Amino acid sequence: MKLKIVWSQFAENEIDKIYNYYLQKAGIRVARKIIKEIISEPNKLISRTQF
């Protein structure tokens, strides 16, 4: 069984807000790193649930 992560519009909007917050508070490198980590997190669920 192959799983797929689908991001809702709400989730995408929240990620944009998080990015903009960290962009203002800590700079572009930190903002990009945090967003990259958030986006990659669901992949851990996929790899754990495949048989």
PDB file with SEQRES, HELIX, SHEET and CRYST1 records, atoms N, CA, C and O in Angstrom:
SEQRES   1 A   51  MET LYS LEU LYS ILE VAL TRP SER GLN PHE ALA GLU ASN          
SEQRES   2 A   51  GLU ILE ASP LYS ILE TYR ASN TYR TYR LEU GLN LYS ALA          
SEQRES   3 A   51  GLY ILE ARG VAL ALA ARG LYS ILE ILE LYS GLU ILE ILE          
SEQRES   4 A   51  SER GLU PRO ASN LYS LEU ILE SER ARG THR GLN PHE              
HELIX    1 AA1 GLN A    9  ALA A   26  1                                  18    
HELIX    2 AA2 ILE A   28  THR A   49  1                                  22    
CRYST1    1.000    1.000    1.000  90.00  90.00  90.00 P 1           1          
ATOM      1  N   MET A   1       0.852  -1.166   0.000  1.00  0.00           N  
ATOM      2  CA  MET A   1       0.000   0.000   0.000  1.00  0.00           C  
ATOM      3  C   MET A   1       0.905   1.240   0.000  1.00  0.00           C  
ATOM      4  O   MET A   1       1.828   1.344   0.808  1.00  0.00           O  
ATOM      5  N   LYS A   2       0.635   2.155  -0.898  1.00  0.00           N  
ATOM      6  CA  LYS A   2       1.413   3.379  -0.979  1.00  0.00           C  
ATOM      7  C   LYS A   2       0.611   4.516  -0.362  1.00  0.00           C  
ATOM      8  O   LYS A   2      -0.547   4.736  -0.717  1.00  0.00           O  
ATOM      9  N   LEU A   3       1.232   5.231   0.560  1.00  0.00           N  
ATOM     10  CA  LEU A   3       0.578   6.356   1.215  1.00  0.00           C  
ATOM     11  C   LEU A   3       1.038   7.667   0.593  1.00  0.00           C  
ATOM     12  O   LEU A   3       2.137   7.764   0.046  1.00  0.00           O  
ATOM     13  N   LYS A   4       0.185   8.658   0.688  1.00  0.00           N  
ATOM     14  CA  LYS A   4       0.487   9.967   0.130  1.00  0.00           C  
ATOM     15  C   LYS A   4       0.048  11.027   1.131  1.00  0.00           C  
ATOM     16  O   LYS A   4      -1.039  10.945   1.702  1.00  0.00           O  
ATOM     17  N   ILE A   5       0.893  12.005   1.335  1.00  0.00           N  
ATOM     18  CA  ILE A   5       0.561  13.123   2.211  1.00  0.00           C  
ATOM     19  C   ILE A   5      -0.101  14.208   1.375  1.00  0.00           C  
ATOM     20  O   ILE A   5       0.421  14.606   0.334  1.00  0.00           O  
ATOM     21  N   VAL A   6      -1.244  14.682   1.831  1.00  0.00           N  
ATOM     22  CA  VAL A   6      -1.954  15.770   1.156  1.00  0.00           C  
ATOM     23  C   VAL A   6      -2.053  16.930   2.139  1.00  0.00           C  
ATOM     24  O   VAL A   6      -2.634  16.799   3.216  1.00  0.00           O  
ATOM     25  N   TRP A   7      -1.481  18.060   1.756  1.00  0.00           N  
ATOM     26  CA  TRP A   7      -1.515  19.251   2.599  1.00  0.00           C  
ATOM     27  C   TRP A   7      -2.790  20.028   2.303  1.00  0.00           C  
ATOM     28  O   TRP A   7      -3.077  20.340   1.147  1.00  0.00           O  
ATOM     29  N   SER A   8      -3.543  20.337   3.329  1.00  0.00           N  
ATOM     30  CA  SER A   8      -4.763  21.136   3.153  1.00  0.00           C  
ATOM     31  C   SER A   8      -4.384  22.595   2.907  1.00  0.00           C  
ATOM     32  O   SER A   8      -3.256  23.008   3.176  1.00  0.00           O  
ATOM     33  N   GLN A   9      -5.321  23.351   2.403  1.00  0.00           N  
ATOM     34  CA  GLN A   9      -5.079  24.777   2.186  1.00  0.00           C  
ATOM     35  C   GLN A   9      -4.781  25.474   3.510  1.00  0.00           C  
ATOM     36  O   GLN A   9      -3.926  26.357   3.581  1.00  0.00           O  
ATOM     37  N   PHE A  10      -5.492  25.068   4.553  1.00  0.00           N  
ATOM     38  CA  PHE A  10      -5.239  25.630   5.881  1.00  0.00           C  
ATOM     39  C   PHE A  10      -3.788  25.383   6.304  1.00  0.00           C  
ATOM     40  O   PHE A  10      -3.109  26.293   6.781  1.00  0.00           O  
ATOM     41  N   ALA A  11      -3.324  24.151   6.125  1.00  0.00           N  
ATOM     42  CA  ALA A  11      -1.951  23.815   6.503  1.00  0.00           C  
ATOM     43  C   ALA A  11      -0.947  24.638   5.699  1.00  0.00           C  
ATOM     44  O   ALA A  11       0.038  25.127   6.252  1.00  0.00           O  
ATOM     45  N   GLU A  12      -1.189  24.790   4.412  1.00  0.00           N  
ATOM     46  CA  GLU A  12      -0.294  25.594   3.579  1.00  0.00           C  
ATOM     47  C   GLU A  12      -0.268  27.046   4.038  1.00  0.00           C  
ATOM     48  O   GLU A  12       0.791  27.674   4.061  1.00  0.00           O  
ATOM     49  N   ASN A  13      -1.424  27.574   4.399  1.00  0.00           N  
ATOM     50  CA  ASN A  13      -1.488  28.949   4.899  1.00  0.00           C  
ATOM     51  C   ASN A  13      -0.713  29.099   6.206  1.00  0.00           C  
ATOM     52  O   ASN A  13      -0.021  30.096   6.413  1.00  0.00           O  
ATOM     53  N   GLU A  14      -0.831  28.118   7.076  1.00  0.00           N  
ATOM     54  CA  GLU A  14      -0.121  28.160   8.355  1.00  0.00           C  
ATOM     55  C   GLU A  14       1.391  28.063   8.142  1.00  0.00           C  
ATOM     56  O   GLU A  14       2.157  28.733   8.834  1.00  0.00           O  
ATOM     57  N   ILE A  15       1.818  27.243   7.199  1.00  0.00           N  
ATOM     58  CA  ILE A  15       3.241  27.145   6.889  1.00  0.00           C  
ATOM     59  C   ILE A  15       3.755  28.484   6.378  1.00  0.00           C  
ATOM     60  O   ILE A  15       4.856  28.907   6.730  1.00  0.00           O  
ATOM     61  N   ASP A  16       2.960  29.149   5.551  1.00  0.00           N  
ATOM     62  CA  ASP A  16       3.340  30.486   5.071  1.00  0.00           C  
ATOM     63  C   ASP A  16       3.493  31.460   6.236  1.00  0.00           C  
ATOM     64  O   ASP A  16       4.432  32.256   6.263  1.00  0.00           O  
ATOM     65  N   LYS A  17       2.578  31.398   7.193  1.00  0.00           N  
ATOM     66  CA  LYS A  17       2.657  32.275   8.361  1.00  0.00           C  
ATOM     67  C   LYS A  17       3.912  31.990   9.191  1.00  0.00           C  
ATOM     68  O   LYS A  17       4.589  32.910   9.651  1.00  0.00           O  
ATOM     69  N   ILE A  18       4.206  30.716   9.369  1.00  0.00           N  
ATOM     70  CA  ILE A  18       5.402  30.327  10.125  1.00  0.00           C  
ATOM     71  C   ILE A  18       6.654  30.822   9.409  1.00  0.00           C  
ATOM     72  O   ILE A  18       7.564  31.365  10.035  1.00  0.00           O  
ATOM     73  N   TYR A  19       6.691  30.632   8.102  1.00  0.00           N  
ATOM     74  CA  TYR A  19       7.836  31.093   7.317  1.00  0.00           C  
ATOM     75  C   TYR A  19       8.023  32.595   7.468  1.00  0.00           C  
ATOM     76  O   TYR A  19       9.131  33.059   7.738  1.00  0.00           O  
ATOM     77  N   ASN A  20       6.967  33.344   7.300  1.00  0.00           N  
ATOM     78  CA  ASN A  20       7.060  34.800   7.394  1.00  0.00           C  
ATOM     79  C   ASN A  20       7.486  35.259   8.789  1.00  0.00           C  
ATOM     80  O   ASN A  20       8.247  36.217   8.927  1.00  0.00           O  
ATOM     81  N   TYR A  21       6.999  34.579   9.812  1.00  0.00           N  
ATOM     82  CA  TYR A  21       7.390  34.915  11.181  1.00  0.00           C  
ATOM     83  C   TYR A  21       8.900  34.746  11.362  1.00  0.00           C  
ATOM     84  O   TYR A  21       9.586  35.661  11.817  1.00  0.00           O  
ATOM     85  N   TYR A  22       9.408  33.564  10.999  1.00  0.00           N  
ATOM     86  CA  TYR A  22      10.831  33.310  11.186  1.00  0.00           C  
ATOM     87  C   TYR A  22      11.690  34.120  10.229  1.00  0.00           C  
ATOM     88  O   TYR A  22      12.837  34.434  10.548  1.00  0.00           O  
ATOM     89  N   LEU A  23      11.168  34.457   9.083  1.00  0.00           N  
ATOM     90  CA  LEU A  23      11.887  35.328   8.164  1.00  0.00           C  
ATOM     91  C   LEU A  23      12.144  36.683   8.814  1.00  0.00           C  
ATOM     92  O   LEU A  23      13.241  37.231   8.708  1.00  0.00           O  
ATOM     93  N   GLN A  24      11.126  37.222   9.488  1.00  0.00           N  
ATOM     94  CA  GLN A  24      11.255  38.520  10.155  1.00  0.00           C  
ATOM     95  C   GLN A  24      12.100  38.442  11.433  1.00  0.00           C  
ATOM     96  O   GLN A  24      12.889  39.344  11.716  1.00  0.00           O  
ATOM     97  N   LYS A  25      11.931  37.366  12.194  1.00  0.00           N  
ATOM     98  CA  LYS A  25      12.594  37.267  13.506  1.00  0.00           C  
ATOM     99  C   LYS A  25      14.022  36.726  13.440  1.00  0.00           C  
ATOM    100  O   LYS A  25      14.876  37.121  14.234  1.00  0.00           O  
ATOM    101  N   ALA A  26      14.281  35.814  12.486  1.00  0.00           N  
ATOM    102  CA  ALA A  26      15.575  35.133  12.510  1.00  0.00           C  
ATOM    103  C   ALA A  26      16.314  35.123  11.177  1.00  0.00           C  
ATOM    104  O   ALA A  26      17.490  34.760  11.130  1.00  0.00           O  
ATOM    105  N   GLY A  27      15.652  35.511  10.105  1.00  0.00           N  
ATOM    106  CA  GLY A  27      16.319  35.550   8.807  1.00  0.00           C  
ATOM    107  C   GLY A  27      15.916  34.412   7.889  1.00  0.00           C  
ATOM    108  O   GLY A  27      15.255  33.456   8.295  1.00  0.00           O  
ATOM    109  N   ILE A  28      16.331  34.543   6.646  1.00  0.00           N  
ATOM    110  CA  ILE A  28      15.891  33.615   5.608  1.00  0.00           C  
ATOM    111  C   ILE A  28      16.440  32.202   5.809  1.00  0.00           C  
ATOM    112  O   ILE A  28      15.738  31.226   5.545  1.00  0.00           O  
ATOM    113  N   ARG A  29      17.680  32.083   6.271  1.00  0.00           N  
ATOM    114  CA  ARG A  29      18.253  30.736   6.446  1.00  0.00           C  
ATOM    115  C   ARG A  29      17.489  29.942   7.494  1.00  0.00           C  
ATOM    116  O   ARG A  29      17.188  28.767   7.283  1.00  0.00           O  
ATOM    117  N   VAL A  30      17.179  30.561   8.603  1.00  0.00           N  
ATOM    118  CA  VAL A  30      16.436  29.889   9.675  1.00  0.00           C  
ATOM    119  C   VAL A  30      15.017  29.569   9.208  1.00  0.00           C  
ATOM    120  O   VAL A  30      14.512  28.473   9.446  1.00  0.00           O  
ATOM    121  N   ALA A  31      14.381  30.526   8.545  1.00  0.00           N  
ATOM    122  CA  ALA A  31      13.007  30.309   8.066  1.00  0.00           C  
ATOM    123  C   ALA A  31      12.948  29.125   7.105  1.00  0.00           C  
ATOM    124  O   ALA A  31      12.067  28.273   7.216  1.00  0.00           O  
ATOM    125  N   ARG A  32      13.877  29.077   6.175  1.00  0.00           N  
ATOM    126  CA  ARG A  32      13.896  27.958   5.214  1.00  0.00           C  
ATOM    127  C   ARG A  32      14.152  26.631   5.914  1.00  0.00           C  
ATOM    128  O   ARG A  32      13.526  25.625   5.580  1.00  0.00           O  
ATOM    129  N   LYS A  33      15.059  26.618   6.875  1.00  0.00           N  
ATOM    130  CA  LYS A  33      15.389  25.379   7.586  1.00  0.00           C  
ATOM    131  C   LYS A  33      14.175  24.853   8.349  1.00  0.00           C  
ATOM    132  O   LYS A  33      13.883  23.658   8.307  1.00  0.00           O  
ATOM    133  N   ILE A  34      13.483  25.727   9.031  1.00  0.00           N  
ATOM    134  CA  ILE A  34      12.318  25.310   9.812  1.00  0.00           C  
ATOM    135  C   ILE A  34      11.221  24.777   8.900  1.00  0.00           C  
ATOM    136  O   ILE A  34      10.621  23.743   9.194  1.00  0.00           O  
ATOM    137  N   ILE A  35      10.953  25.464   7.805  1.00  0.00           N  
ATOM    138  CA  ILE A  35       9.916  25.018   6.883  1.00  0.00           C  
ATOM    139  C   ILE A  35      10.297  23.682   6.260  1.00  0.00           C  
ATOM    140  O   ILE A  35       9.451  22.801   6.107  1.00  0.00           O  
ATOM    141  N   LYS A  36      11.558  23.531   5.902  1.00  0.00           N  
ATOM    142  CA  LYS A  36      12.020  22.254   5.333  1.00  0.00           C  
ATOM    143  C   LYS A  36      11.796  21.110   6.328  1.00  0.00           C  
ATOM    144  O   LYS A  36      11.370  20.022   5.940  1.00  0.00           O  
ATOM    145  N   GLU A  37      12.081  21.357   7.598  1.00  0.00           N  
ATOM    146  CA  GLU A  37      11.877  20.336   8.625  1.00  0.00           C  
ATOM    147  C   GLU A  37      10.398  20.004   8.798  1.00  0.00           C  
ATOM    148  O   GLU A  37      10.037  18.837   8.946  1.00  0.00           O  
ATOM    149  N   ILE A  38       9.549  21.018   8.782  1.00  0.00           N  
ATOM    150  CA  ILE A  38       8.108  20.793   8.923  1.00  0.00           C  
ATOM    151  C   ILE A  38       7.592  19.965   7.758  1.00  0.00           C  
ATOM    152  O   ILE A  38       6.834  19.015   7.958  1.00  0.00           O  
ATOM    153  N   ILE A  39       7.990  20.312   6.559  1.00  0.00           N  
ATOM    154  CA  ILE A  39       7.492  19.628   5.366  1.00  0.00           C  
ATOM    155  C   ILE A  39       8.002  18.187   5.295  1.00  0.00           C  
ATOM    156  O   ILE A  39       7.305  17.312   4.781  1.00  0.00           O  
ATOM    157  N   SER A  40       9.194  17.937   5.798  1.00  0.00           N  
ATOM    158  CA  SER A  40       9.735  16.575   5.725  1.00  0.00           C  
ATOM    159  C   SER A  40       9.216  15.659   6.836  1.00  0.00           C  
ATOM    160  O   SER A  40       9.346  14.439   6.739  1.00  0.00           O  
ATOM    161  N   GLU A  41       8.642  16.222   7.867  1.00  0.00           N  
ATOM    162  CA  GLU A  41       8.189  15.427   9.018  1.00  0.00           C  
ATOM    163  C   GLU A  41       7.177  14.333   8.650  1.00  0.00           C  
ATOM    164  O   GLU A  41       7.322  13.212   9.137  1.00  0.00           O  
ATOM    165  N   PRO A  42       6.165  14.598   7.821  1.00  0.00           N  
ATOM    166  CA  PRO A  42       5.216  13.528   7.480  1.00  0.00           C  
ATOM    167  C   PRO A  42       5.869  12.325   6.791  1.00  0.00           C  
ATOM    168  O   PRO A  42       5.330  11.220   6.842  1.00  0.00           O  
ATOM    169  N   ASN A  43       7.003  12.524   6.160  1.00  0.00           N  
ATOM    170  CA  ASN A  43       7.691  11.399   5.518  1.00  0.00           C  
ATOM    171  C   ASN A  43       8.087  10.333   6.532  1.00  0.00           C  
ATOM    172  O   ASN A  43       8.178   9.154   6.190  1.00  0.00           O  
ATOM    173  N   LYS A  44       8.319  10.735   7.759  1.00  0.00           N  
ATOM    174  CA  LYS A  44       8.632   9.766   8.811  1.00  0.00           C  
ATOM    175  C   LYS A  44       7.440   8.844   9.064  1.00  0.00           C  
ATOM    176  O   LYS A  44       7.609   7.651   9.317  1.00  0.00           O  
ATOM    177  N   LEU A  45       6.245   9.405   8.995  1.00  0.00           N  
ATOM    178  CA  LEU A  45       5.041   8.587   9.175  1.00  0.00           C  
ATOM    179  C   LEU A  45       4.897   7.581   8.046  1.00  0.00           C  
ATOM    180  O   LEU A  45       4.550   6.424   8.281  1.00  0.00           O  
ATOM    181  N   ILE A  46       5.160   8.014   6.837  1.00  0.00           N  
ATOM    182  CA  ILE A  46       5.049   7.117   5.687  1.00  0.00           C  
ATOM    183  C   ILE A  46       6.042   5.970   5.808  1.00  0.00           C  
ATOM    184  O   ILE A  46       5.679   4.814   5.592  1.00  0.00           O  
ATOM    185  N   SER A  47       7.281   6.273   6.148  1.00  0.00           N  
ATOM    186  CA  SER A  47       8.299   5.219   6.214  1.00  0.00           C  
ATOM    187  C   SER A  47       8.022   4.254   7.358  1.00  0.00           C  
ATOM    188  O   SER A  47       8.419   3.091   7.273  1.00  0.00           O  
ATOM    189  N   ARG A  48       7.364   4.685   8.413  1.00  0.00           N  
ATOM    190  CA  ARG A  48       7.059   3.800   9.545  1.00  0.00           C  
ATOM    191  C   ARG A  48       5.855   2.906   9.284  1.00  0.00           C  
ATOM    192  O   ARG A  48       5.733   1.845   9.895  1.00  0.00           O  
ATOM    193  N   THR A  49       4.972   3.316   8.392  1.00  0.00           N  
ATOM    194  CA  THR A  49       3.745   2.557   8.196  1.00  0.00           C  
ATOM    195  C   THR A  49       3.795   1.619   7.005  1.00  0.00           C  
ATOM    196  O   THR A  49       2.870   0.830   6.815  1.00  0.00           O  
ATOM    197  N   GLN A  50       4.841   1.680   6.201  1.00  0.00           N  
ATOM    198  CA  GLN A  50       4.920   0.770   5.064  1.00  0.00           C  
ATOM    199  C   GLN A  50       5.406  -0.592   5.522  1.00  0.00           C  
ATOM    200  O   GLN A  50       6.310  -0.694   6.351  1.00  0.00           O  
ATOM    201  N   PHE A  51       4.813  -1.615   4.987  1.00  0.00           N  
ATOM    202  CA  PHE A  51       5.113  -2.981   5.411  1.00  0.00           C  
ATOM    203  C   PHE A  51       6.069  -3.629   4.447  1.00  0.00           C  
ATOM    204  O   PHE A  51       6.443  -4.787   4.634  1.00  0.00           O  
TER     205      PHE A  51                                                      
END                                                                             
